[in-house]
XYZ file of C-alpha atoms in Angstrom:
366
model
C 10.213 10.588 32.319
C 12.807 11.938 30.469
C 14.694 9.080 28.540
C 18.378 8.607 28.842
C 21.135 9.783 27.217
C 21.912 8.312 23.940
C 25.155 7.422 23.242
C 27.768 6.510 20.273
C 26.582 3.554 18.277
C 27.995 1.158 15.758
C 27.172 0.741 12.363
C 23.728 -0.655 11.666
C 22.699 -0.376 16.026
C 19.592 -0.333 16.905
C 19.074 1.259 20.040
C 16.413 0.744 22.781
C 15.576 3.928 24.451
C 12.295 2.465 26.773
C 13.901 -1.665 26.759
C 10.002 -2.909 27.668
C 8.539 -1.297 25.065
C 6.129 -2.713 22.899
C 6.671 -4.121 19.797
C 3.075 -5.224 18.418
C 2.023 -3.986 15.336
C -1.067 -3.370 13.646
C -1.175 -4.367 9.726
C -1.871 -1.132 7.849
C -5.130 -2.249 6.580
C -6.356 -3.145 10.035
C -4.801 0.576 11.099
C -7.329 2.056 8.554
C -10.254 0.043 9.001
C -9.937 0.913 12.792
C -9.404 4.456 12.730
C -11.994 5.420 9.486
C -12.971 8.516 10.313
C -14.234 9.516 6.855
C -17.974 10.595 7.344
C -18.998 9.195 3.726
C -17.644 5.879 4.909
C -20.484 5.653 7.984
C -23.224 7.392 6.675
C -26.289 5.682 6.240
C -28.101 7.117 3.228
C -31.865 7.761 2.845
C -32.260 5.816 -0.351
C -30.498 3.776 -2.837
C -31.458 3.582 -7.218
C -31.117 1.115 -9.183
C -28.409 3.466 -11.028
C -26.997 4.124 -7.654
C -26.189 0.367 -7.834
C -24.846 0.350 -11.652
C -22.775 2.754 -10.378
C -20.601 0.936 -7.946
C -17.058 -0.256 -9.413
C -16.859 -4.265 -9.849
C -14.183 -4.636 -7.394
C -15.341 -4.839 -3.511
C -13.798 -2.536 -1.022
C -13.767 -2.499 2.660
C -16.600 -0.286 2.542
C -19.131 -2.636 0.223
C -19.836 -6.168 -0.882
C -21.962 -7.908 -3.096
C -24.320 -11.308 -2.093
C -25.926 -12.914 -5.182
C -29.570 -13.694 -4.838
C -28.788 -17.562 -5.369
C -27.597 -17.453 -1.867
C -31.188 -17.145 -0.547
C -31.998 -20.592 -2.021
C -30.410 -22.036 1.606
C -31.524 -19.791 4.380
C -29.207 -20.846 7.073
C -26.534 -20.186 4.258
C -28.233 -16.518 4.035
C -28.357 -15.931 7.509
C -24.665 -17.274 8.001
C -23.095 -14.867 5.159
C -25.299 -11.640 6.315
C -24.346 -12.547 10.390
C -20.650 -12.601 9.238
C -20.795 -9.097 6.570
C -22.837 -7.475 9.727
C -20.474 -8.308 11.956
C -17.303 -7.505 9.501
C -19.079 -4.008 9.140
C -20.244 -3.106 12.343
C -16.424 -3.676 13.449
C -14.922 -1.770 10.555
C -16.306 1.719 10.829
C -19.382 0.823 8.579
C -20.543 0.181 4.976
C -23.180 -1.253 2.619
C -24.469 -4.857 2.043
C -25.901 -5.202 -1.473
C -28.180 -8.501 -1.537
C -29.244 -9.670 -5.064
C -26.395 -8.441 -6.840
C -23.972 -10.702 -8.647
C -20.492 -10.312 -8.408
C -20.144 -9.222 -11.696
C -22.857 -6.435 -10.820
C -25.738 -7.947 -12.690
C -28.572 -8.103 -10.841
C -30.624 -11.498 -9.844
C -32.983 -10.014 -6.723
C -33.729 -11.572 -4.140
C -37.854 -13.023 -3.530
C -39.754 -9.540 -2.472
C -42.154 -11.325 0.163
C -41.304 -13.838 2.848
C -44.671 -14.816 4.140
C -46.838 -11.586 4.732
C -43.886 -9.564 5.005
C -41.600 -7.727 2.487
C -38.497 -8.694 2.237
C -36.780 -5.449 3.531
C -38.661 -6.140 6.456
C -38.336 -9.510 7.138
C -34.180 -8.338 7.512
C -34.979 -6.073 9.123
C -36.789 -8.417 12.200
C -33.825 -10.719 11.562
C -30.372 -8.925 11.552
C -30.234 -7.515 14.759
C -30.034 -10.715 16.457
C -27.122 -12.076 14.549
C -25.319 -10.304 16.856
C -23.994 -10.016 19.789
C -24.131 -7.367 21.300
C -27.447 -6.814 19.217
C -26.581 -3.945 16.252
C -28.759 -1.158 15.962
C -26.852 1.236 13.778
C -28.391 -0.270 10.248
C -30.610 0.876 7.870
C -32.258 -1.684 5.348
C -33.276 -0.127 1.575
C -35.483 -1.710 -1.267
C -33.379 -0.565 -4.382
C -35.812 1.845 -6.417
C -36.156 0.063 -9.886
C -35.377 2.535 -13.102
C -37.607 2.720 -15.936
C -35.454 0.419 -17.738
C -34.966 -2.006 -15.398
C -32.133 -5.258 -14.695
C -33.662 -6.388 -11.695
C -35.803 -9.828 -12.081
C -39.693 -9.416 -11.986
C -41.003 -10.267 -8.695
C -37.362 -9.838 -7.138
C -36.059 -6.909 -5.531
C -32.509 -6.042 -4.638
C -31.871 -4.859 -0.787
C -29.407 -2.854 0.851
C -28.005 -2.773 4.532
C -26.024 0.622 5.278
C -24.425 0.013 8.686
C -22.811 2.462 10.747
C -19.599 2.937 12.820
C -21.251 0.748 15.617
C -20.695 2.710 19.343
C -21.562 -0.836 20.466
C -18.597 -2.514 18.537
C -17.421 -5.263 19.057
C -19.914 -7.295 17.650
C -19.969 -11.396 17.722
C -21.437 -13.258 15.064
C -23.540 -15.595 17.521
C -23.658 -17.958 13.891
C -19.828 -18.510 14.494
C -19.322 -17.250 17.982
C -16.408 -15.236 15.754
C -15.962 -11.319 15.643
C -15.335 -10.189 12.081
C -13.450 -7.638 10.528
C -13.298 -5.871 6.577
C -9.570 -5.956 4.962
C -9.080 -6.222 1.695
C -12.615 -5.853 0.408
C -13.163 -9.269 2.565
C -14.746 -10.372 5.993
C -12.138 -11.795 7.764
C -11.643 -12.914 11.572
C -10.640 -10.312 13.642
C -7.395 -10.437 15.663
C -7.437 -10.677 19.671
C -5.611 -7.147 19.082
C -8.171 -5.345 17.321
C -11.230 -6.112 19.375
C -9.524 -5.205 22.446
C -8.577 -2.009 20.287
C -12.718 -1.740 19.624
C -13.210 -2.319 23.270
C -10.854 -0.017 24.667
C -12.357 3.012 22.117
C -15.202 3.225 23.946
C -13.005 4.116 27.064
C -10.233 5.099 26.133
C -8.830 7.893 23.987
C -7.471 6.916 20.575
C -5.128 9.121 19.536
C -2.985 8.769 15.886
C 0.353 10.724 15.082
C 2.639 11.683 11.863
C 6.121 12.937 11.141
C 5.154 15.739 9.130
C 8.427 17.833 9.128
C 12.051 18.511 10.761
C 13.406 21.961 11.443
C 17.058 23.021 12.742
C 16.510 25.357 15.341
C 20.259 26.204 16.755
C 23.637 25.649 16.215
C 26.790 25.301 18.218
C 30.302 24.365 17.911
C 32.157 21.939 20.003
C 35.654 20.462 20.203
C 35.567 18.380 17.305
C 32.080 18.403 16.721
C 28.841 20.719 15.627
C 25.870 20.260 17.589
C 22.698 20.722 16.016
C 19.269 21.025 17.748
C 16.385 19.861 15.672
C 12.626 20.264 15.934
C 10.660 17.497 14.880
C 7.416 18.461 14.119
C 4.633 15.959 14.888
C 0.592 16.191 13.847
C -1.294 13.735 16.426
C -5.415 13.402 15.979
C -7.614 11.695 17.692
C -9.256 8.797 15.777
C -11.251 7.744 18.565
C -14.470 8.954 20.469
C -13.520 9.967 23.774
C -11.455 13.242 24.884
C -7.679 12.557 25.487
C -6.403 14.724 28.522
C -3.452 13.706 29.462
C -1.087 12.319 26.557
C 2.672 12.082 26.174
C 4.981 11.217 23.327
C 8.148 9.150 24.044
C 11.329 8.282 21.887
C 11.655 4.232 21.749
C 14.350 3.532 20.033
C 16.527 4.246 16.753
C 18.650 3.027 14.080
C 21.364 4.240 11.775
C 23.913 2.922 9.724
C 26.774 5.618 9.814
C 30.139 3.680 10.584
C 31.304 6.252 12.867
C 28.584 6.316 15.257
C 26.219 8.791 16.150
C 25.323 10.707 19.362
C 21.590 11.736 19.815
C 20.113 13.217 23.052
C 16.406 14.193 23.462
C 17.199 15.880 27.058
C 18.389 19.484 26.928
C 20.473 19.064 30.282
C 22.474 16.143 28.754
C 23.509 18.353 25.981
C 27.346 18.493 25.320
C 27.307 22.184 24.571
C 25.016 24.957 26.316
C 22.547 26.466 23.550
C 20.987 29.408 23.647
C 17.432 29.384 25.698
C 14.307 29.505 23.940
C 10.884 30.070 25.193
C 7.999 27.836 25.404
C 4.819 28.956 25.648
C 2.933 27.843 28.709
C 0.112 25.509 28.277
C -2.389 24.150 30.456
C -4.957 22.116 28.499
C -3.531 19.768 26.421
C -6.995 17.895 25.743
C -7.393 16.687 21.741
C -11.666 16.305 21.380
C -12.627 13.552 19.271
C -12.016 13.902 15.352
C -9.720 17.210 16.286
C -5.361 17.626 15.382
C -2.428 18.904 17.583
C 0.604 20.358 16.731
C 3.267 18.971 18.805
C 6.849 19.482 18.331
C 9.895 17.497 20.076
C 13.766 18.713 20.673
C 16.216 16.302 19.353
C 20.093 17.054 19.674
C 22.624 15.628 17.073
C 26.422 15.906 17.003
C 27.774 16.206 13.399
C 31.082 15.455 12.334
C 32.311 16.933 9.313
C 35.243 15.666 7.104
C 36.036 19.173 6.831
C 34.955 22.703 7.427
C 33.127 23.602 4.749
C 29.724 23.525 3.511
C 30.175 21.071 1.067
C 31.651 18.741 4.260
C 28.299 19.982 6.176
C 26.237 18.699 3.527
C 27.637 15.061 2.807
C 27.448 14.742 6.694
C 23.799 15.705 7.131
C 23.174 13.193 4.061
C 24.531 10.799 5.699
C 21.635 10.436 8.123
C 19.381 9.245 4.957
C 18.672 6.362 6.937
C 18.075 7.029 10.246
C 15.364 5.821 11.382
C 13.633 6.789 14.688
C 10.322 5.044 16.805
C 7.791 6.652 19.054
C 5.234 6.011 20.926
C 1.771 8.396 21.918
C 0.756 7.353 25.305
C -2.425 8.020 27.244
C -4.169 8.076 30.793
C -3.882 4.260 30.377
C -2.823 2.940 27.100
C 1.126 2.952 26.313
C 0.561 3.499 23.010
C 1.798 1.415 19.867
C 5.220 1.735 18.494
C 5.577 3.826 14.962
C 8.779 3.860 13.269
C 9.750 6.792 11.055
C 12.669 7.321 8.351
C 13.748 10.960 9.219
C 16.018 11.322 6.517
C 13.234 11.849 4.154
C 12.839 14.852 6.314
C 16.278 16.339 6.265
C 16.049 19.196 3.735
C 19.831 19.577 3.571
C 20.196 22.887 1.621
C 18.488 24.884 4.565
C 19.878 23.315 7.403
C 23.583 24.024 5.809
C 22.499 26.933 4.633
C 21.692 28.119 8.136
C 24.488 26.779 9.786
C 26.927 29.011 7.813
C 24.688 31.842 9.150
C 24.640 30.794 12.400
C 28.083 29.961 13.300
C 29.830 31.490 10.459
C 33.158 31.297 12.174
C 33.134 27.094 11.723
C 33.612 27.532 8.286
C 36.619 28.198 5.930
C 36.730 30.829 3.167
């Protein structure tokens, strides 16, 4: 559906293009966890050595966490902590849990044996049923000792590598909570985050960013210069389901210009006739998981320089510095999260004015 033509607005006014636009936003840390696509963070390693453990930074991250072996002195507390961490990593794209190393990086180890079973085998048996759905995308390692080892005699360090579980979200059966990694900690996940995890198994998950703005066409009106800009977006499928149908929609804009601003997203609503431009016909708009798509959107703006000089035109373009626009990317069964961009940072003032001088030279005074 074509957005309605926008009319001139007063200073600092926010224009809603679609009044029912969903305004909920995810925090940056939550979004990064949900959309994590770096293969290194999802990879389950073949082995871990003591040197690998020593090379880890002291500060924990969303990708790894240490637990002291002293925690194992209370078996229930150990299993509770293991369930919480497993839920968080499995729901956040994966990571590594190092057991038997204190927060300062010094290994204190876990008991090497649990009855007849090795500590590695015991954890491997216990871990799946600490979560609902039961966890399967993980790998348990006993850390290989160095020739001169800091690991106490008779004890072991264990690393659990968690993958980006296809069955997420996973609930901790001990606390009946869902956890997520954020700012290097395991915290309860929000309802919206859990719903997005569920959707990614059945619905496409698309993200998008504004990468540039180009002035394409110019036309002279009665008391203005009308400019058609191309907003250049990069779309990415960050989920596991192909997106066959999608649409990038403008939602709102904000500016602080005292004399208002005319913006149009439909060529039929332009106040002047612009030269026709050919758009290649496409039949397939599919974006496969892990793939990217470039997408351009036309936006027409009426600029009113105070005089017919290049300097006045530059000042007029610079007055758009604080112009922001909000867009959402809808898919087959999801309206998309609103995302705001500051357009002013993408305007190349000299290039825009230089192109205006070339395309509408009669407008400018000698």
